[in-house]
Amino acid sequence: MDTPNEAETSNSATELRKEALELREFIKKVRAEANLGPMIKSKRSFSLIAEAADTDDESRGKRQQLEQDQAEAEEAVMIAATKEAEARKALIAEKRDQFFSRLNSFSPRFYYRKRPFTALECAKYGWKDTHLVGKKDSKTCILQCDDCQGKMFVITFDPNVDNPKVQEVAKIYKESLVSCHAENCRWRNEPDTDVVYNFPIQSLEEGVSRLKRNAFFFVFAQQRVKSTISKDTSTTSSSSPSQEEKKLIPPLEHPLDDLTYSRVCALGVHFLQQREMMGKPDTNTVYAAYLLSLFGWQLLSDTLPGIQCDLCCSKRGFHQIKEGEKLDVFKEHKEYCPWVNSETADAYSPKVHFSNRDCKICGYEWMVDLVAIEYSLIMRNKFLSLATIDATDEKRNELKQKRHRANDLLKLWDSHSSSGSSSNSASENQQQPQQQ
């Protein structure tokens, strides 16, 4: 039988348990209404944990696969972009070759007479010279488009004459550069902007390399011609030059001032001294070779020495220059050539502190500025090397003087030592007889 104390304790415990249950139910109700879920989560079974691990591995694998697919897609895009860039580069190179093929097709008959437009304008609009002439007028040149096979007959007249009728005809011809093409021809849409016609050299290194390379080809060709002349036993003492002598570089005419020309010559000699060659070319050949290279000329052929320009397609063999005439290195270019035309060259001085930095210059003027820069650098290095030599010589002379002074001191010491020893021996000899 329970005691009164035990009964009271049991009743209080029952009431506490009841209150606790009511409180828990109330909390559940509140959390349920607030969509918070149970307060104490039940422990997960091992199967659920294993299933969750499998789910993590699966998501990790999917993520890795997604990253791999993304990397492959990016690589495919890069490969496609590279191929597209290469195809674009090849297309531009092909268009450039076609453009210069058209420009090179124009004969002297076309550009040695006044025309309503230049060969450059015609080539830009897809026209080439057929070398055919009109039946009624042999001065009329016939141009053709390779794409639409359209033809254009170009007469000779000066479009700059101040005459309304002449200006009207010139305007019609300018429009015919487009209108003479077929309706579906691609040249009806203005010139191709992919082909850029300007001065090609972009850096001092490229300019120096071109200057030296083209000049060397001229020097080498001249040495070979002179060697052939010296070995030709059939050469007579005739006053007229032989066929081989006509292959030598003729006298040149140029617009350079004396200072610039002297710099070009000095630079040519300096560059040639750096290059080992069989035989030493004479200075006049070196001067002429570097002058031709300065104005953009390249060697025409090993077997037929002459000049050619890769921009305006001008050519001239040395044998074509008559005796007593000079080869004008400026005027041999076409008037639209970037080497002599600042507008088509679209170039600016390579000098950093040039006063007219914003003014366009032509190709040979750009090369003149390059020569001034290179000449200044060479002379500066030469002065620095001379200063170094002078400093070395001064130090060497100082060492020589110190060595001479040291030798003099040694000689003085030796003479003093020898005189001291002789006096000592003499005094000893005097003392010995006295002791006897």
mmCIF file with all atom_site columns, C-alpha atoms in Angstrom, residues 292-399:
data_model
loop_
_atom_site.group_PDB
_atom_site.id
_atom_site.type_symbol
_atom_site.label_atom_id
_atom_site.label_alt_id
_atom_site.label_comp_id
_atom_site.label_asym_id
_atom_site.label_entity_id
_atom_site.label_seq_id
_atom_site.pdbx_PDB_ins_code
_atom_site.Cartn_x
_atom_site.Cartn_y
_atom_site.Cartn_z
_atom_site.occupancy
_atom_site.B_iso_or_equiv
_atom_site.pdbx_formal_charge
_atom_site.auth_seq_id
_atom_site.auth_comp_id
_atom_site.auth_asym_id
_atom_site.auth_atom_id
_atom_site.pdbx_PDB_model_num
ATOM 1   C CA . LEU A 1 292 ? 68.202  51.433 -106.045 1.00 0.00 ? 292 LEU A CA 1
ATOM 2   C CA . SER A 1 293 ? 67.112  49.477 -102.981 1.00 0.00 ? 293 SER A CA 1
ATOM 3   C CA . LEU A 1 294 ? 66.277  52.694 -101.115 1.00 0.00 ? 294 LEU A CA 1
ATOM 4   C CA . PHE A 1 295 ? 63.753  53.599 -103.829 1.00 0.00 ? 295 PHE A CA 1
ATOM 5   C CA . GLY A 1 296 ? 62.056  50.204 -103.685 1.00 0.00 ? 296 GLY A CA 1
ATOM 6   C CA . TRP A 1 297 ? 63.685  48.570 -106.712 1.00 0.00 ? 297 TRP A CA 1
ATOM 7   C CA . GLN A 1 298 ? 64.417  44.863 -106.899 1.00 0.00 ? 298 GLN A CA 1
ATOM 8   C CA . LEU A 1 299 ? 66.665  42.932 -109.274 1.00 0.00 ? 299 LEU A CA 1
ATOM 9   C CA . LEU A 1 300 ? 64.782  42.138 -112.493 1.00 0.00 ? 300 LEU A CA 1
ATOM 10  C CA . SER A 1 301 ? 66.582  38.874 -113.281 1.00 0.00 ? 301 SER A CA 1
ATOM 11  C CA . ASP A 1 302 ? 69.885  37.107 -112.709 1.00 0.00 ? 302 ASP A CA 1
ATOM 12  C CA . THR A 1 303 ? 70.367  36.593 -116.431 1.00 0.00 ? 303 THR A CA 1
ATOM 13  C CA . LEU A 1 304 ? 68.973  39.994 -117.436 1.00 0.00 ? 304 LEU A CA 1
ATOM 14  C CA . PRO A 1 305 ? 69.970  42.606 -114.843 1.00 0.00 ? 305 PRO A CA 1
ATOM 15  C CA . GLY A 1 306 ? 67.541  45.459 -114.424 1.00 0.00 ? 306 GLY A CA 1
ATOM 16  C CA . ILE A 1 307 ? 64.986  46.883 -112.011 1.00 0.00 ? 307 ILE A CA 1
ATOM 17  C CA . GLN A 1 308 ? 61.408  45.991 -111.149 1.00 0.00 ? 308 GLN A CA 1
ATOM 18  C CA . CYS A 1 309 ? 58.870  47.229 -108.595 1.00 0.00 ? 309 CYS A CA 1
ATOM 19  C CA . ASP A 1 310 ? 56.523  44.771 -106.913 1.00 0.00 ? 310 ASP A CA 1
ATOM 20  C CA . LEU A 1 311 ? 53.941  47.511 -106.211 1.00 0.00 ? 311 LEU A CA 1
ATOM 21  C CA . CYS A 1 312 ? 53.489  49.395 -109.493 1.00 0.00 ? 312 CYS A CA 1
ATOM 22  C CA . CYS A 1 313 ? 54.847  46.530 -111.666 1.00 0.00 ? 313 CYS A CA 1
ATOM 23  C CA . SER A 1 314 ? 57.314  48.824 -113.482 1.00 0.00 ? 314 SER A CA 1
ATOM 24  C CA . LYS A 1 315 ? 60.254  47.095 -115.170 1.00 0.00 ? 315 LYS A CA 1
ATOM 25  C CA . ARG A 1 316 ? 63.368  48.299 -116.956 1.00 0.00 ? 316 ARG A CA 1
ATOM 26  C CA . GLY A 1 317 ? 66.449  46.424 -118.098 1.00 0.00 ? 317 GLY A CA 1
ATOM 27  C CA . PHE A 1 318 ? 69.833  48.096 -117.750 1.00 0.00 ? 318 PHE A CA 1
ATOM 28  C CA . HIS A 1 319 ? 70.509  47.338 -121.421 1.00 0.00 ? 319 HIS A CA 1
ATOM 29  C CA . GLN A 1 320 ? 67.555  49.575 -122.361 1.00 0.00 ? 320 GLN A CA 1
ATOM 30  C CA . ILE A 1 321 ? 69.326  52.680 -121.055 1.00 0.00 ? 321 ILE A CA 1
ATOM 31  C CA . LYS A 1 322 ? 71.083  54.384 -123.934 1.00 0.00 ? 322 LYS A CA 1
ATOM 32  C CA . GLU A 1 323 ? 74.656  55.539 -123.657 1.00 0.00 ? 323 GLU A CA 1
ATOM 33  C CA . GLY A 1 324 ? 74.858  58.977 -122.084 1.00 0.00 ? 324 GLY A CA 1
ATOM 34  C CA . GLU A 1 325 ? 71.434  58.665 -120.422 1.00 0.00 ? 325 GLU A CA 1
ATOM 35  C CA . LYS A 1 326 ? 70.674  58.250 -116.731 1.00 0.00 ? 326 LYS A CA 1
ATOM 36  C CA . LEU A 1 327 ? 68.231  55.932 -115.002 1.00 0.00 ? 327 LEU A CA 1
ATOM 37  C CA . ASP A 1 328 ? 65.858  58.046 -112.900 1.00 0.00 ? 328 ASP A CA 1
ATOM 38  C CA . VAL A 1 329 ? 65.132  55.976 -109.797 1.00 0.00 ? 329 VAL A CA 1
ATOM 39  C CA . PHE A 1 330 ? 62.146  58.200 -108.930 1.00 0.00 ? 330 PHE A CA 1
ATOM 40  C CA . LYS A 1 331 ? 60.392  58.695 -112.275 1.00 0.00 ? 331 LYS A CA 1
ATOM 41  C CA . GLU A 1 332 ? 60.642  55.046 -113.307 1.00 0.00 ? 332 GLU A CA 1
ATOM 42  C CA . HIS A 1 333 ? 57.840  54.324 -110.824 1.00 0.00 ? 333 HIS A CA 1
ATOM 43  C CA . LYS A 1 334 ? 54.231  54.832 -111.869 1.00 0.00 ? 334 LYS A CA 1
ATOM 44  C CA . GLU A 1 335 ? 52.736  58.042 -110.511 1.00 0.00 ? 335 GLU A CA 1
ATOM 45  C CA . TYR A 1 336 ? 50.390  56.079 -108.241 1.00 0.00 ? 336 TYR A CA 1
ATOM 46  C CA . CYS A 1 337 ? 53.124  53.854 -106.778 1.00 0.00 ? 337 CYS A CA 1
ATOM 47  C CA . PRO A 1 338 ? 53.374  54.000 -102.954 1.00 0.00 ? 338 PRO A CA 1
ATOM 48  C CA . TRP A 1 339 ? 57.136  54.406 -103.267 1.00 0.00 ? 339 TRP A CA 1
ATOM 49  C CA . VAL A 1 340 ? 56.642  57.895 -104.756 1.00 0.00 ? 340 VAL A CA 1
ATOM 50  C CA . ASN A 1 341 ? 53.004  58.738 -103.906 1.00 0.00 ? 341 ASN A CA 1
ATOM 51  C CA . SER A 1 342 ? 52.223  59.721 -100.317 1.00 0.00 ? 342 SER A CA 1
ATOM 52  C CA . GLU A 1 343 ? 48.448  59.250 -100.704 1.00 0.00 ? 343 GLU A CA 1
ATOM 53  C CA . THR A 1 344 ? 48.601  55.642 -101.834 1.00 0.00 ? 344 THR A CA 1
ATOM 54  C CA . ALA A 1 345 ? 51.517  54.923 -99.477  1.00 0.00 ? 345 ALA A CA 1
ATOM 55  C CA . ASP A 1 346 ? 49.499  56.018 -96.427  1.00 0.00 ? 346 ASP A CA 1
ATOM 56  C CA . ALA A 1 347 ? 52.730  55.972 -94.404  1.00 0.00 ? 347 ALA A CA 1
ATOM 57  C CA . TYR A 1 348 ? 54.105  58.128 -91.601  1.00 0.00 ? 348 TYR A CA 1
ATOM 58  C CA . SER A 1 349 ? 57.651  58.866 -90.517  1.00 0.00 ? 349 SER A CA 1
ATOM 59  C CA . PRO A 1 350 ? 59.312  56.220 -88.320  1.00 0.00 ? 350 PRO A CA 1
ATOM 60  C CA . LYS A 1 351 ? 61.018  58.992 -86.365  1.00 0.00 ? 351 LYS A CA 1
ATOM 61  C CA . VAL A 1 352 ? 59.504  59.230 -82.886  1.00 0.00 ? 352 VAL A CA 1
ATOM 62  C CA . HIS A 1 353 ? 60.095  62.973 -82.421  1.00 0.00 ? 353 HIS A CA 1
ATOM 63  C CA . PHE A 1 354 ? 59.433  64.019 -85.994  1.00 0.00 ? 354 PHE A CA 1
ATOM 64  C CA . SER A 1 355 ? 57.943  67.516 -86.270  1.00 0.00 ? 355 SER A CA 1
ATOM 65  C CA . ASN A 1 356 ? 55.542  66.514 -89.066  1.00 0.00 ? 356 ASN A CA 1
ATOM 66  C CA . ARG A 1 357 ? 54.562  63.210 -87.463  1.00 0.00 ? 357 ARG A CA 1
ATOM 67  C CA . ASP A 1 358 ? 50.970  63.456 -88.730  1.00 0.00 ? 358 ASP A CA 1
ATOM 68  C CA . CYS A 1 359 ? 51.934  64.182 -92.351  1.00 0.00 ? 359 CYS A CA 1
ATOM 69  C CA . LYS A 1 360 ? 51.785  61.349 -94.849  1.00 0.00 ? 360 LYS A CA 1
ATOM 70  C CA . ILE A 1 361 ? 55.011  60.500 -96.669  1.00 0.00 ? 361 ILE A CA 1
ATOM 71  C CA . CYS A 1 362 ? 55.803  58.215 -99.589  1.00 0.00 ? 362 CYS A CA 1
ATOM 72  C CA . GLY A 1 363 ? 57.824  55.024 -99.433  1.00 0.00 ? 363 GLY A CA 1
ATOM 73  C CA . TYR A 1 364 ? 61.265  56.327 -100.332 1.00 0.00 ? 364 TYR A CA 1
ATOM 74  C CA . GLU A 1 365 ? 60.876  59.199 -97.815  1.00 0.00 ? 365 GLU A CA 1
ATOM 75  C CA . TRP A 1 366 ? 60.106  56.598 -95.145  1.00 0.00 ? 366 TRP A CA 1
ATOM 76  C CA . MET A 1 367 ? 63.313  54.784 -96.110  1.00 0.00 ? 367 MET A CA 1
ATOM 77  C CA . VAL A 1 368 ? 65.280  58.057 -95.971  1.00 0.00 ? 368 VAL A CA 1
ATOM 78  C CA . ASP A 1 369 ? 64.133  58.536 -92.370  1.00 0.00 ? 369 ASP A CA 1
ATOM 79  C CA . LEU A 1 370 ? 65.124  54.938 -91.664  1.00 0.00 ? 370 LEU A CA 1
ATOM 80  C CA . VAL A 1 371 ? 68.610  55.611 -93.066  1.00 0.00 ? 371 VAL A CA 1
ATOM 81  C CA . ALA A 1 372 ? 68.927  58.683 -90.824  1.00 0.00 ? 372 ALA A CA 1
ATOM 82  C CA . ILE A 1 373 ? 68.002  56.605 -87.762  1.00 0.00 ? 373 ILE A CA 1
ATOM 83  C CA . GLU A 1 374 ? 70.359  53.744 -88.616  1.00 0.00 ? 374 GLU A CA 1
ATOM 84  C CA . TYR A 1 375 ? 73.206  56.103 -89.487  1.00 0.00 ? 375 TYR A CA 1
ATOM 85  C CA . SER A 1 376 ? 72.785  57.921 -86.162  1.00 0.00 ? 376 SER A CA 1
ATOM 86  C CA . LEU A 1 377 ? 72.844  54.635 -84.235  1.00 0.00 ? 377 LEU A CA 1
ATOM 87  C CA . ILE A 1 378 ? 75.941  53.397 -86.051  1.00 0.00 ? 378 ILE A CA 1
ATOM 88  C CA . MET A 1 379 ? 77.829  56.644 -85.501  1.00 0.00 ? 379 MET A CA 1
ATOM 89  C CA . ARG A 1 380 ? 76.820  56.694 -81.833  1.00 0.00 ? 380 ARG A CA 1
ATOM 90  C CA . ASN A 1 381 ? 78.054  53.138 -81.359  1.00 0.00 ? 381 ASN A CA 1
ATOM 91  C CA . LYS A 1 382 ? 81.229  54.033 -83.211  1.00 0.00 ? 382 LYS A CA 1
ATOM 92  C CA . PHE A 1 383 ? 81.896  56.987 -80.922  1.00 0.00 ? 383 PHE A CA 1
ATOM 93  C CA . LEU A 1 384 ? 81.159  54.843 -77.879  1.00 0.00 ? 384 LEU A CA 1
ATOM 94  C CA . SER A 1 385 ? 83.572  52.187 -79.095  1.00 0.00 ? 385 SER A CA 1
ATOM 95  C CA . LEU A 1 386 ? 86.229  54.836 -79.796  1.00 0.00 ? 386 LEU A CA 1
ATOM 96  C CA . ALA A 1 387 ? 85.750  56.247 -76.296  1.00 0.00 ? 387 ALA A CA 1
ATOM 97  C CA . THR A 1 388 ? 86.166  52.744 -74.896  1.00 0.00 ? 388 THR A CA 1
ATOM 98  C CA . ILE A 1 389 ? 89.348  52.271 -76.905  1.00 0.00 ? 389 ILE A CA 1
ATOM 99  C CA . ASP A 1 390 ? 90.711  55.623 -75.719  1.00 0.00 ? 390 ASP A CA 1
ATOM 100 C CA . ALA A 1 391 ? 89.917  54.739 -72.108  1.00 0.00 ? 391 ALA A CA 1
ATOM 101 C CA . THR A 1 392 ? 91.631  51.374 -72.518  1.00 0.00 ? 392 THR A CA 1
ATOM 102 C CA . ASP A 1 393 ? 94.685  52.987 -74.104  1.00 0.00 ? 393 ASP A CA 1
ATOM 103 C CA . GLU A 1 394 ? 94.875  55.522 -71.284  1.00 0.00 ? 394 GLU A CA 1
ATOM 104 C CA . LYS A 1 395 ? 94.737  52.780 -68.681  1.00 0.00 ? 395 LYS A CA 1
ATOM 105 C CA . ARG A 1 396 ? 97.355  50.782 -70.580  1.00 0.00 ? 396 ARG A CA 1
ATOM 106 C CA . ASN A 1 397 ? 99.680  53.801 -70.699  1.00 0.00 ? 397 ASN A CA 1
ATOM 107 C CA . GLU A 1 398 ? 99.194  54.349 -66.977  1.00 0.00 ? 398 GLU A CA 1
ATOM 108 C CA . LEU A 1 399 ? 100.166 50.730 -66.288  1.00 0.00 ? 399 LEU A CA 1
#
